[in-house]
Amino acid sequence: MSKMKSTTNNFASEPMKIRAHHLLCIQGFQGLGYSKKFTKNMAKIRDMILNNPSSFIELVVEVDSICKVCPHNSEGKCSKESHSENKIRIMDSLILQNLDIKKGSVISSAHIPSLTSNLSRETVKEVCGSCSWGEKCLFFQKQL
């Protein structure tokens, strides 16, 4: 598959680890977040990914570069009551399944918009429907 690559990106010696469902969050992010530190980190990662099409990310179903500074990250697991770790892993798995990509795959950041544009409205609603950011997420709102 031409979208897949197993080399390094321009950010570091290894591809940036990103949860599969964060592919959607990155595109819908509007500068809001759980804390100032989280928001600043999310904006930085979003800009690095979307503004560097020659970079690469590794799709994971675990704490990623975005989650690391989330105030709900408790020893690598989400402690937010409405987001059980299992629920988040299901969101990641649904994205991977619907994109026909395996966890651990490395993709070019340039392909994120084209990959996610093929997700059905039903899939997006299933993955994002209970997210507390749904009303403010540009990606989710575009899919309704």
PDB file of C-alpha atoms in Angstrom:
ATOM      1  CA  MET A   1       0.000   0.000   0.000  1.00  0.00           C
ATOM      2  CA  SER A   2       1.537   3.308  -1.037  1.00  0.00           C
ATOM      3  CA  LYS A   3       0.148   5.094   2.031  1.00  0.00           C
ATOM      4  CA  MET A   4       2.140   2.890   4.363  1.00  0.00           C
ATOM      5  CA  LYS A   5       5.770   3.397   5.122  1.00  0.00           C
ATOM      6  CA  SER A   6       8.072   2.101   7.794  1.00  0.00           C
ATOM      7  CA  THR A   7      10.668   4.833   7.805  1.00  0.00           C
ATOM      8  CA  THR A   8      11.094   7.715  10.193  1.00  0.00           C
ATOM      9  CA  ASN A   9       9.454  11.136  10.010  1.00  0.00           C
ATOM     10  CA  ASN A  10      10.789  14.672  10.118  1.00  0.00           C
ATOM     11  CA  PHE A  11       9.871  15.225  13.789  1.00  0.00           C
ATOM     12  CA  ALA A  12      12.117  12.692  15.462  1.00  0.00           C
ATOM     13  CA  SER A  13      13.990   9.472  14.877  1.00  0.00           C
ATOM     14  CA  GLU A  14      10.728   7.512  15.174  1.00  0.00           C
ATOM     15  CA  PRO A  15       7.198   8.151  13.844  1.00  0.00           C
ATOM     16  CA  MET A  16       4.948  10.001  16.274  1.00  0.00           C
ATOM     17  CA  LYS A  17       2.552   7.625  18.046  1.00  0.00           C
ATOM     18  CA  ILE A  18      -1.083   8.670  17.557  1.00  0.00           C
ATOM     19  CA  ARG A  19      -4.218   6.843  18.724  1.00  0.00           C
ATOM     20  CA  ALA A  20      -6.337   5.818  15.741  1.00  0.00           C
ATOM     21  CA  HIS A  21      -9.388   7.846  16.821  1.00  0.00           C
ATOM     22  CA  HIS A  22      -7.185  10.909  17.234  1.00  0.00           C
ATOM     23  CA  LEU A  23      -6.970  11.015  13.422  1.00  0.00           C
ATOM     24  CA  LEU A  24     -10.463  12.488  13.637  1.00  0.00           C
ATOM     25  CA  CYS A  25      -9.784  14.687  16.667  1.00  0.00           C
ATOM     26  CA  ILE A  26      -6.779  16.285  14.982  1.00  0.00           C
ATOM     27  CA  GLN A  27      -8.958  17.391  12.075  1.00  0.00           C
ATOM     28  CA  GLY A  28     -11.763  18.701  14.276  1.00  0.00           C
ATOM     29  CA  PHE A  29      -9.687  20.445  16.947  1.00  0.00           C
ATOM     30  CA  GLN A  30     -10.539  24.121  17.536  1.00  0.00           C
ATOM     31  CA  GLY A  31      -8.194  25.064  20.364  1.00  0.00           C
ATOM     32  CA  LEU A  32     -10.254  23.707  23.249  1.00  0.00           C
ATOM     33  CA  GLY A  33      -9.179  21.030  25.679  1.00  0.00           C
ATOM     34  CA  TYR A  34      -9.154  19.508  29.133  1.00  0.00           C
ATOM     35  CA  SER A  35      -6.449  21.892  30.393  1.00  0.00           C
ATOM     36  CA  LYS A  36      -4.138  24.618  29.077  1.00  0.00           C
ATOM     37  CA  LYS A  37      -1.253  22.159  28.916  1.00  0.00           C
ATOM     38  CA  PHE A  38      -3.372  19.637  26.987  1.00  0.00           C
ATOM     39  CA  THR A  39      -4.656  22.289  24.569  1.00  0.00           C
ATOM     40  CA  LYS A  40      -1.161  23.634  23.885  1.00  0.00           C
ATOM     41  CA  ASN A  41       0.172  20.113  23.261  1.00  0.00           C
ATOM     42  CA  MET A  42      -2.774  19.182  21.014  1.00  0.00           C
ATOM     43  CA  ALA A  43      -2.349  22.362  18.952  1.00  0.00           C
ATOM     44  CA  LYS A  44       1.382  21.693  18.559  1.00  0.00           C
ATOM     45  CA  ILE A  45       0.847  18.075  17.482  1.00  0.00           C
ATOM     46  CA  ARG A  46      -2.014  18.980  15.156  1.00  0.00           C
ATOM     47  CA  ASP A  47       0.075  21.661  13.472  1.00  0.00           C
ATOM     48  CA  MET A  48       3.116  19.381  13.153  1.00  0.00           C
ATOM     49  CA  ILE A  49       1.034  16.625  11.556  1.00  0.00           C
ATOM     50  CA  LEU A  50      -1.151  18.708   9.256  1.00  0.00           C
ATOM     51  CA  ASN A  51       1.604  21.129   8.206  1.00  0.00           C
ATOM     52  CA  ASN A  52       4.252  18.463   7.501  1.00  0.00           C
ATOM     53  CA  PRO A  53       2.821  16.129   4.853  1.00  0.00           C
ATOM     54  CA  SER A  54       6.113  14.265   4.529  1.00  0.00           C
ATOM     55  CA  SER A  55       6.017  13.198   8.194  1.00  0.00           C
ATOM     56  CA  PHE A  56       4.859   9.817   9.456  1.00  0.00           C
ATOM     57  CA  ILE A  57       2.743   8.634  12.358  1.00  0.00           C
ATOM     58  CA  GLU A  58       2.326   5.213  13.933  1.00  0.00           C
ATOM     59  CA  LEU A  59      -1.287   4.304  14.667  1.00  0.00           C
ATOM     60  CA  VAL A  60      -1.685   2.897  18.176  1.00  0.00           C
ATOM     61  CA  VAL A  61      -4.447   1.847  20.590  1.00  0.00           C
ATOM     62  CA  GLU A  62      -2.715   3.091  23.732  1.00  0.00           C
ATOM     63  CA  VAL A  63      -1.605   6.359  25.311  1.00  0.00           C
ATOM     64  CA  ASP A  64      -0.088   8.473  22.571  1.00  0.00           C
ATOM     65  CA  SER A  65       1.649  11.816  22.138  1.00  0.00           C
ATOM     66  CA  ILE A  66      -1.661  13.609  22.721  1.00  0.00           C
ATOM     67  CA  CYS A  67      -2.757  11.604  25.796  1.00  0.00           C
ATOM     68  CA  LYS A  68       0.590  11.975  27.563  1.00  0.00           C
ATOM     69  CA  VAL A  69      -0.288  15.428  28.917  1.00  0.00           C
ATOM     70  CA  CYS A  70      -4.029  14.889  29.384  1.00  0.00           C
ATOM     71  CA  PRO A  71      -5.100  15.512  33.005  1.00  0.00           C
ATOM     72  CA  HIS A  72      -7.146  12.286  32.785  1.00  0.00           C
ATOM     73  CA  ASN A  73      -4.082  10.166  31.962  1.00  0.00           C
ATOM     74  CA  SER A  74      -3.490   8.042  35.019  1.00  0.00           C
ATOM     75  CA  GLU A  75      -0.569   5.660  34.600  1.00  0.00           C
ATOM     76  CA  GLY A  76      -1.303   5.156  30.912  1.00  0.00           C
ATOM     77  CA  LYS A  77      -5.070   4.765  31.270  1.00  0.00           C
ATOM     78  CA  CYS A  78      -7.927   7.229  30.917  1.00  0.00           C
ATOM     79  CA  SER A  79      -9.450   8.077  34.293  1.00  0.00           C
ATOM     80  CA  LYS A  80     -12.285  10.217  32.919  1.00  0.00           C
ATOM     81  CA  GLU A  81     -15.548   8.611  34.052  1.00  0.00           C
ATOM     82  CA  SER A  82     -17.225   8.882  30.644  1.00  0.00           C
ATOM     83  CA  HIS A  83     -14.163   7.453  28.840  1.00  0.00           C
ATOM     84  CA  SER A  84     -13.261   4.018  30.107  1.00  0.00           C
ATOM     85  CA  GLU A  85     -10.015   2.684  28.698  1.00  0.00           C
ATOM     86  CA  ASN A  86     -11.979  -0.126  27.043  1.00  0.00           C
ATOM     87  CA  LYS A  87     -14.353   2.357  25.379  1.00  0.00           C
ATOM     88  CA  ILE A  88     -11.431   4.339  23.980  1.00  0.00           C
ATOM     89  CA  ARG A  89      -9.764   1.191  22.645  1.00  0.00           C
ATOM     90  CA  ILE A  90     -13.047   0.299  20.923  1.00  0.00           C
ATOM     91  CA  MET A  91     -13.069   3.742  19.281  1.00  0.00           C
ATOM     92  CA  ASP A  92      -9.506   3.148  18.060  1.00  0.00           C
ATOM     93  CA  SER A  93     -10.347  -0.350  16.824  1.00  0.00           C
ATOM     94  CA  LEU A  94     -13.413   0.872  14.923  1.00  0.00           C
ATOM     95  CA  ILE A  95     -11.330   3.453  13.109  1.00  0.00           C
ATOM     96  CA  LEU A  96      -8.616   0.944  12.233  1.00  0.00           C
ATOM     97  CA  GLN A  97     -11.178  -1.633  11.098  1.00  0.00           C
ATOM     98  CA  ASN A  98     -13.046   0.860   8.925  1.00  0.00           C
ATOM     99  CA  LEU A  99      -9.825   2.183   7.388  1.00  0.00           C
ATOM    100  CA  ASP A 100      -8.582  -1.394   6.881  1.00  0.00           C
ATOM    101  CA  ILE A 101      -5.342  -0.606   8.714  1.00  0.00           C
ATOM    102  CA  LYS A 102      -3.646  -2.644  11.445  1.00  0.00           C
ATOM    103  CA  LYS A 103      -2.514  -1.146  14.741  1.00  0.00           C
ATOM    104  CA  GLY A 104       1.158  -0.304  14.610  1.00  0.00           C
ATOM    105  CA  SER A 105       0.940   0.697  10.946  1.00  0.00           C
ATOM    106  CA  VAL A 106       2.887   3.765   9.956  1.00  0.00           C
ATOM    107  CA  ILE A 107       1.170   6.199   7.619  1.00  0.00           C
ATOM    108  CA  SER A 108       2.103   9.445   5.952  1.00  0.00           C
ATOM    109  CA  SER A 109       0.425  12.435   7.567  1.00  0.00           C
ATOM    110  CA  ALA A 110      -0.421  13.638   4.052  1.00  0.00           C
ATOM    111  CA  HIS A 111      -2.908  10.776   3.733  1.00  0.00           C
ATOM    112  CA  ILE A 112      -4.916  11.462   6.896  1.00  0.00           C
ATOM    113  CA  PRO A 113      -7.624  13.626   5.268  1.00  0.00           C
ATOM    114  CA  SER A 114      -8.144  11.259   2.347  1.00  0.00           C
ATOM    115  CA  LEU A 115      -8.228   8.212   4.632  1.00  0.00           C
ATOM    116  CA  THR A 116     -10.760   9.637   7.033  1.00  0.00           C
ATOM    117  CA  SER A 117     -12.952  11.198   4.344  1.00  0.00           C
ATOM    118  CA  ASN A 118     -13.950   7.662   3.356  1.00  0.00           C
ATOM    119  CA  LEU A 119     -15.475   6.921   6.758  1.00  0.00           C
ATOM    120  CA  SER A 120     -19.235   6.619   6.628  1.00  0.00           C
ATOM    121  CA  ARG A 121     -21.472   8.973   8.578  1.00  0.00           C
ATOM    122  CA  GLU A 122     -22.633   5.987  10.646  1.00  0.00           C
ATOM    123  CA  THR A 123     -19.073   5.027  11.568  1.00  0.00           C
ATOM    124  CA  VAL A 124     -18.218   8.574  12.622  1.00  0.00           C
ATOM    125  CA  LYS A 125     -21.375   8.741  14.748  1.00  0.00           C
ATOM    126  CA  GLU A 126     -20.566   5.364  16.326  1.00  0.00           C
ATOM    127  CA  VAL A 127     -16.995   6.403  17.141  1.00  0.00           C
ATOM    128  CA  CYS A 128     -17.605  10.027  18.109  1.00  0.00           C
ATOM    129  CA  GLY A 129     -21.264  10.158  19.104  1.00  0.00           C
ATOM    130  CA  SER A 130     -20.692  10.058  22.852  1.00  0.00           C
ATOM    131  CA  CYS A 131     -17.605  12.307  22.832  1.00  0.00           C
ATOM    132  CA  SER A 132     -17.967  15.380  25.020  1.00  0.00           C
ATOM    133  CA  TRP A 133     -16.303  17.458  22.261  1.00  0.00           C
ATOM    134  CA  GLY A 134     -18.828  16.454  19.566  1.00  0.00           C
ATOM    135  CA  GLU A 135     -20.639  19.795  19.559  1.00  0.00           C
ATOM    136  CA  LYS A 136     -17.354  21.646  19.074  1.00  0.00           C
ATOM    137  CA  CYS A 137     -15.487  19.234  16.782  1.00  0.00           C
ATOM    138  CA  LEU A 138     -15.310  20.462  13.196  1.00  0.00           C
ATOM    139  CA  PHE A 139     -14.731  16.960  11.808  1.00  0.00           C
ATOM    140  CA  PHE A 140     -17.726  15.490  13.644  1.00  0.00           C
ATOM    141  CA  GLN A 141     -19.995  18.409  12.735  1.00  0.00           C
ATOM    142  CA  LYS A 142     -19.038  18.078   9.051  1.00  0.00           C
ATOM    143  CA  GLN A 143     -20.086  14.409   9.128  1.00  0.00           C
ATOM    144  CA  LEU A 144     -23.586  14.965  10.565  1.00  0.00           C
TER     145      LEU A 144
END
